Each structure stands twice: as C-alpha cells, then as structure tokens.
Amino acid sequence: MSDHLQKFMFDAAPVRGEYVSLDATWRAVLERHDYPLPIRHLLGEMMAAAALLTANVKFDGALILQLHGDGPVTMIVVECNADLTMRATAKYSGEIPEDATLKSLVNVNGRAHFAITLDPRIKQPGQQPYQGIVPLSDEHGPLPDMASVLEHYMRHSEQLDTRLWLASDDNHTVGILLQKLPGHGGTAGAGAELAPEFDEDTWNRVCQLGNTLKRDEMLSTDRETLLHRLFWEEAVRVFEPQVASFRCTCSRERVANMLRTLGEAEVMSVFDERPNVEVACEFCRQTYHFDKVDAAQLFAEQPHTAPSVQH
C-alpha cells in the first residue's frame, strides 16, 4: 500500500477510472485525533472521495467536502488541493455506537447538509468559491453511505454517470471511481450524443465487476493486483500515478488575520483571565500562542480592512 492515485481508461468505451490509496496521509489525520470507529470510517471514506473528485477536475485550488449535521456528528471537513495534499477534521459529541450509520450520525432527516466547494488558489477581484449542495436523500429516503450520496450528486447535479466504491480502516483508506466521459450517453443532457451500444455494454460490465468488490479485499490488496483482478479481460490504459500526502495550510499569519477579524476589544478581553491567547488548528492540532504584546502589535499593524481568512 502507498499514498497514490492511479488514473486509467478503458479502450473499448469512453469510460475513465481512478484508484486511490491513502496510508500515511490517513494515519497523519488519525494521529492528531481520537475519533470513534464510525466517524473514522466516514472520515476516511470522505478523504478517499475528495482525492478522487479532485483528480477528476482541472482546477488550481482546493476541493472541500463539508458535512454538517444536528446528530452526534456536527461537522466533518475534508480539504484536498490540486497537488493531492490533504487535511481533515471532524466534530462530534456524546457516545457514538459502533453500528452507527450515516443517517444516525448526522440526523439526515433533520438539518443535515453536505456541500462540495471549489476554492481557487488565486482569486480574482469579486470572485467567490463555487459551491454545490449535495443531497443526503433521494426520492426513496436517506442514502445509505457516502458513495451513494456522491453518485446521486454526480448523476443529477453534474449529469455524469459515476460509480464509487470506498473503504476505510485504521491503516488505509481506499477508493475506486468509474465514470462515463461527458457527452457519452447516460444523463449527460438532452443534446448529448448517445454512446454506441457496445459502450453501454462495457459500462454495465465494468460496473458489475466493481460491485464484486468486498471491503476487506479493497483494504488488503495493492492497486496493481486489485485492478488486474477486476479488469483483466478489459483493455485498460494506466497513467503515471500521482502522490498524495498530508499537509495543513495553517500558519501564524493566518491565525493573526483571524484574530484581527474578531476585533481588538474581544481579543484583549482574553487577557483579563489568562496570560496568553491560544488558538489550536482543528486540522493538525498545532497551537499558536499570542501574549499581550503580540496582540497589541497585531492591531497596531492592522490594515484599514482586515482580510477574512478561513483558518
């Protein structure tokens, strides 16, 4: 196992695929947080999905998956940059039973919501990040897992037939994506060109092969063996793997900007009770300390309009 994303294509049909395995990247998240088992599984699957979706778009910036709920899990955030550097965090409260489902973790029937955000690295004046709202239910009720949620979103919102298989444990998180290329049948829009019949046959066949995957098989088999085992009868072209890694983008400067947005009065009031302002990054657990002199200097140097920076 290693931290790589492998893209591949089927010669017999306009179908692309991706395989991702995160080992050290995933363990770097778990080393910084102590999450109950169901949250670890969900967070790991979201990390694999974020890598697969990031590699599927031509975009210079960060793809962010944000899941908010009013159940035991109040927030999960996964951020993946174009170079496949990643970070992730979750917030929860109370006891989490080991058999908890996606529905029970976030209370899908309540005010839970899920969003995919594309945040450009370099923003043009007035440019806002693109955000798509991802339904957690369909016409039949709550969707059972993260793969189903994202498949439903890609099919109905992005108009791309997509299949996902995701698996995670305490050492690995793995994902496989299959997708029809835009403009080749499926739900690609009223004016889209229909794919030839053999294309549809190939799509159905490779999806059926994907459905034979078992969670333990995904987590215990290296990518070369797994892809060969699945598609050994197909003509498949593979591309150079991309390396994934953990990286947090927090910094003392970003924390300082965040403190400026709170206002001088609120920040200085902290010193009535303690000698330092301490801010811990929710992703990497790095703690930043500001004493009273540091805080005074922040606001002495404050520009006329302090930028709003997400920490």
Coordinates of C-alpha atoms in Angstrom, one line a residue:
M1 CA 0.0 0.0 0.0
S2 CA 1.1 3.6 -0.6
D3 CA -0.3 7.1 -1.0
H4 CA -1.0 7.2 -4.7
L5 CA -3.8 8.0 -7.1
Q6 CA -3.9 6.0 -10.3
K7 CA -5.9 7.1 -13.3
F8 CA -6.9 4.6 -16.1
M9 CA -9.0 4.4 -19.2
F10 CA -10.9 1.7 -21.0
D11 CA -10.1 1.3 -24.7
A12 CA -13.4 -0.3 -25.6
A13 CA -15.6 2.6 -24.2
P14 CA -15.4 6.2 -23.2
V15 CA -15.1 5.3 -19.5
R16 CA -12.4 6.6 -17.2
G17 CA -11.4 5.3 -13.8
E18 CA -9.4 6.3 -10.8
Y19 CA -8.0 4.3 -7.8
V20 CA -6.7 6.0 -4.7
S21 CA -5.0 4.5 -1.6
L22 CA -4.1 6.7 1.4
D23 CA -1.9 5.2 4.1
A24 CA 0.5 7.7 5.7
T25 CA -1.8 10.6 4.7
W26 CA -4.7 8.9 6.5
R27 CA -2.7 7.9 9.6
A28 CA -1.4 11.5 9.9
V29 CA -5.1 12.5 10.4
L30 CA -5.7 9.8 13.0
E31 CA -2.5 10.5 14.9
R32 CA -3.9 14.0 15.7
H33 CA -7.4 13.0 16.6
D34 CA -9.1 10.2 18.6
Y35 CA -12.4 9.5 16.7
P36 CA -14.9 6.7 17.4
L37 CA -14.9 3.9 14.9
P38 CA -18.0 5.0 12.8
I39 CA -16.5 8.6 12.4
R40 CA -13.1 7.1 11.4
H41 CA -14.8 5.1 8.7
L42 CA -16.9 8.0 7.4
L43 CA -14.0 10.5 7.5
G44 CA -11.6 8.0 5.8
E45 CA -14.2 7.4 3.0
M46 CA -14.6 11.2 2.6
M47 CA -10.9 11.6 2.2
A48 CA -10.7 8.9 -0.5
A49 CA -13.7 10.5 -2.2
A50 CA -12.1 14.0 -2.0
A51 CA -8.9 12.8 -3.7
L52 CA -10.9 11.0 -6.5
L53 CA -13.0 14.1 -7.2
T54 CA -10.0 16.5 -7.1
A55 CA -8.2 14.4 -9.6
N56 CA -11.2 14.5 -11.8
V57 CA -11.4 18.3 -12.3
K58 CA -8.9 20.7 -13.8
F59 CA -8.8 23.3 -11.1
D60 CA -6.0 25.2 -9.3
G61 CA -7.2 25.4 -5.8
A62 CA -8.8 23.3 -3.1
L63 CA -11.8 21.0 -3.2
I64 CA -13.6 20.9 0.1
L65 CA -16.2 18.4 1.3
Q66 CA -18.2 19.8 4.2
L67 CA -20.8 17.6 6.0
H68 CA -22.8 19.4 8.8
G69 CA -25.5 17.7 10.9
D70 CA -27.6 18.1 14.0
G71 CA -26.9 14.5 15.2
P72 CA -23.9 13.3 17.1
V73 CA -21.6 14.5 14.3
T74 CA -21.9 18.2 13.9
M75 CA -19.2 18.7 11.3
I76 CA -16.7 16.9 9.0
V77 CA -14.4 18.8 6.7
V78 CA -12.0 17.3 4.2
E79 CA -9.8 19.6 2.1
C80 CA -7.8 18.3 -0.9
N81 CA -5.6 20.6 -3.0
A82 CA -4.8 20.2 -6.7
D83 CA -1.5 18.6 -5.8
L84 CA -3.3 16.0 -3.6
T85 CA -2.1 17.4 -0.3
M86 CA -4.9 16.9 2.2
R87 CA -6.2 17.6 5.6
A88 CA -9.4 16.6 7.5
T89 CA -11.2 17.1 10.8
A90 CA -14.5 16.2 12.5
K91 CA -16.5 17.5 15.4
Y92 CA -18.9 15.3 17.4
S93 CA -20.4 15.0 20.9
G94 CA -21.7 12.2 23.1
E95 CA -21.4 8.4 22.8
I96 CA -21.2 7.0 19.3
P97 CA -22.4 3.4 18.9
E98 CA -20.1 1.2 16.8
D99 CA -23.0 0.3 14.4
A100 CA -23.9 4.0 13.8
T101 CA -24.9 4.8 10.2
L102 CA -24.5 7.9 8.1
K103 CA -28.2 8.7 8.8
S104 CA -27.9 8.4 12.6
L105 CA -24.5 10.2 12.7
V106 CA -25.7 13.4 11.2
N107 CA -29.5 13.1 11.5
V108 CA -30.2 13.0 7.8
N109 CA -33.9 13.8 8.4
G110 CA -33.0 16.9 10.4
R111 CA -31.0 19.9 9.3
A112 CA -28.0 18.0 8.0
H113 CA -26.4 19.2 4.8
F114 CA -23.4 18.4 2.6
A115 CA -21.6 20.7 0.2
I116 CA -18.7 20.5 -2.3
T117 CA -16.7 23.7 -2.6
L118 CA -14.1 24.6 -5.2
D119 CA -11.9 27.4 -3.7
P120 CA -9.5 28.8 -6.2
R121 CA -5.9 29.3 -5.1
I122 CA -5.7 32.7 -6.7
K123 CA -8.9 34.6 -6.5
Q124 CA -9.9 37.3 -9.0
P125 CA -11.5 40.5 -7.6
G126 CA -15.0 39.7 -6.6
Q127 CA -14.6 36.0 -7.3
Q128 CA -16.4 33.7 -4.9
P129 CA -15.8 29.9 -4.4
Y130 CA -18.1 27.6 -6.3
Q131 CA -20.3 25.5 -4.1
G132 CA -22.6 22.7 -4.9
I133 CA -25.2 21.4 -2.4
V134 CA -25.2 17.6 -2.2
P135 CA -28.5 15.9 -1.2
L136 CA -28.3 13.3 1.5
S137 CA -31.6 11.7 0.4
D138 CA -33.3 10.8 -2.8
E139 CA -36.9 10.0 -3.7
H140 CA -36.7 6.8 -1.7
G141 CA -35.3 8.3 1.5
P142 CA -31.9 8.8 3.1
L143 CA -29.0 7.5 1.1
P144 CA -27.1 4.7 3.0
D145 CA -23.5 5.8 2.6
M146 CA -21.0 8.3 1.3
A147 CA -20.5 6.5 -2.1
S148 CA -24.3 6.6 -2.7
V149 CA -24.5 10.3 -1.8
L150 CA -21.8 11.3 -4.2
E151 CA -23.1 9.0 -7.0
H152 CA -26.5 10.6 -6.7
Y153 CA -25.0 14.1 -6.8
M154 CA -22.8 13.4 -9.8
R155 CA -25.6 11.9 -11.7
H156 CA -28.3 14.5 -11.0
S157 CA -26.3 17.7 -10.5
E158 CA -23.2 17.3 -12.6
Q159 CA -25.0 15.0 -15.2
L160 CA -22.2 12.4 -15.1
D161 CA -22.8 8.7 -14.6
T162 CA -20.4 7.9 -11.8
R163 CA -19.8 4.9 -9.6
L164 CA -17.8 4.9 -6.4
W165 CA -16.5 2.2 -4.0
L166 CA -15.0 3.4 -0.8
A167 CA -13.5 1.6 2.2
S168 CA -11.5 2.6 5.3
D169 CA -9.9 1.2 8.4
D170 CA -7.3 2.4 10.9
N171 CA -4.4 2.0 8.5
H172 CA -5.8 2.5 5.0
T173 CA -8.5 4.4 3.1
V174 CA -9.2 3.3 -0.4
G175 CA -11.5 4.4 -3.2
I176 CA -12.3 3.5 -6.8
L177 CA -14.2 5.7 -9.3
L178 CA -15.6 4.8 -12.6
Q179 CA -17.2 7.5 -14.8
K180 CA -18.6 7.9 -18.3
L181 CA -16.8 10.6 -20.2
P182 CA -19.0 13.7 -20.7
G183 CA -21.2 13.5 -23.8
H184 CA -21.4 9.7 -24.0
G185 CA -24.8 8.6 -23.0
G186 CA -26.3 8.3 -19.5
T187 CA -27.7 11.5 -18.1
A188 CA -25.3 13.9 -20.0
G189 CA -28.2 16.2 -21.1
A190 CA -30.8 16.4 -23.7
G191 CA -28.5 17.3 -26.5
A192 CA -25.7 14.9 -25.7
E193 CA -24.5 12.3 -28.2
L194 CA -25.7 8.8 -27.3
A195 CA -22.8 6.3 -27.0
P196 CA -22.8 3.2 -29.2
E197 CA -24.4 0.1 -27.8
F198 CA -21.0 -1.6 -27.1
D199 CA -20.1 1.4 -24.9
E200 CA -23.1 0.9 -22.8
D201 CA -22.4 -2.8 -22.5
T202 CA -18.8 -2.0 -21.4
W203 CA -20.1 0.5 -18.8
N204 CA -22.5 -2.0 -17.4
R205 CA -19.9 -4.8 -17.3
V206 CA -17.2 -2.8 -15.6
C207 CA -19.7 -1.5 -13.0
Q208 CA -20.8 -5.1 -12.3
L209 CA -17.2 -6.0 -11.8
G210 CA -16.8 -3.1 -9.4
N211 CA -19.8 -4.4 -7.5
T212 CA -18.0 -7.6 -6.7
L213 CA -15.5 -5.7 -4.6
K214 CA -15.5 -6.5 -0.9
R215 CA -14.4 -4.1 1.8
D216 CA -11.6 -6.4 3.1
E217 CA -10.4 -7.0 -0.4
M218 CA -10.1 -3.3 -1.1
L219 CA -8.1 -2.7 2.1
S220 CA -5.8 -5.6 1.9
T221 CA -4.9 -5.7 -1.9
D222 CA -2.4 -3.4 -3.6
R223 CA -3.7 -1.4 -6.6
E224 CA -1.9 -3.4 -9.3
T225 CA -3.3 -6.7 -8.1
L226 CA -6.8 -5.2 -7.5
L227 CA -7.1 -3.6 -10.9
H228 CA -5.8 -6.6 -12.7
R229 CA -8.2 -8.9 -10.7
L230 CA -11.1 -6.7 -11.6
F231 CA -10.4 -5.8 -15.2
W232 CA -8.1 -8.4 -16.6
E233 CA -10.3 -9.1 -19.6
E234 CA -10.5 -5.4 -20.5
A235 CA -8.1 -3.3 -22.5
V236 CA -7.0 -0.7 -19.9
R237 CA -4.5 2.1 -20.2
V238 CA -3.0 3.3 -17.0
F239 CA -1.3 6.7 -16.4
E240 CA 1.5 7.8 -14.2
P241 CA 0.4 7.7 -10.5
Q242 CA 0.1 10.9 -8.5
V243 CA 1.4 11.1 -5.0
A244 CA -0.9 12.2 -2.1
S245 CA 0.2 13.5 1.3
F246 CA -1.0 15.2 4.4
R247 CA -0.4 18.9 4.7
C248 CA -2.0 21.6 6.8
T249 CA -2.2 25.1 5.5
C250 CA -2.5 26.8 8.9
S251 CA 0.1 29.4 9.8
R252 CA 0.8 32.0 12.5
E253 CA 0.0 34.7 9.9
R254 CA -3.4 33.2 9.1
V255 CA -4.2 32.9 12.8
A256 CA -3.2 36.5 13.3
N257 CA -5.6 37.6 10.5
M258 CA -8.4 35.6 12.1
L259 CA -7.8 37.3 15.4
R260 CA -7.9 40.7 13.7
T261 CA -11.4 39.8 12.4
L262 CA -12.6 39.2 16.0
G263 CA -11.7 42.8 16.9
E264 CA -9.3 44.3 19.3
A265 CA -11.7 44.6 22.3
E266 CA -12.7 40.9 22.1
V267 CA -9.1 39.7 21.8
M268 CA -7.7 41.9 24.6
S269 CA -10.5 40.8 26.9
V270 CA -9.0 37.4 27.0
F271 CA -6.0 38.7 29.0
D272 CA -8.4 39.6 31.8
E273 CA -8.5 35.8 32.6
R274 CA -5.3 34.3 31.1
P275 CA -1.8 35.4 30.1
N276 CA -2.0 34.2 26.5
V277 CA -4.4 33.8 23.7
E278 CA -4.1 30.2 22.5
V279 CA -5.5 29.1 19.1
A280 CA -5.3 25.4 18.1
C281 CA -5.7 24.4 14.5
E282 CA -8.7 22.0 14.2
F283 CA -6.9 20.0 11.4
C284 CA -3.3 19.5 12.6
R285 CA -3.6 20.4 16.3
Q286 CA -0.8 22.9 16.1
T287 CA -1.2 25.6 18.8
Y288 CA -0.4 29.2 18.3
H289 CA 0.3 31.5 21.3
F290 CA -0.1 35.3 21.4
D291 CA 0.8 37.2 24.5
K292 CA -0.4 40.7 25.3
V293 CA 2.5 42.4 23.5
D294 CA 1.8 40.2 20.4
A295 CA -1.9 41.1 20.4
A296 CA -1.2 44.8 20.8
Q297 CA 1.2 44.6 17.8
L298 CA -1.5 42.8 15.7
F299 CA -3.8 45.7 16.0
A300 CA -1.1 48.4 15.8
E301 CA -0.2 46.8 12.4
Q302 CA -3.8 46.2 11.3
P303 CA -4.6 47.5 7.8
H304 CA -7.7 49.6 7.2
T305 CA -9.6 46.5 6.0
A306 CA -8.6 43.2 7.6
P307 CA -8.9 40.2 5.3
S308 CA -11.3 37.5 6.2
V309 CA -9.2 34.3 6.2
Q310 CA -10.5 30.8 7.0
H311 CA -8.2 29.1 9.4

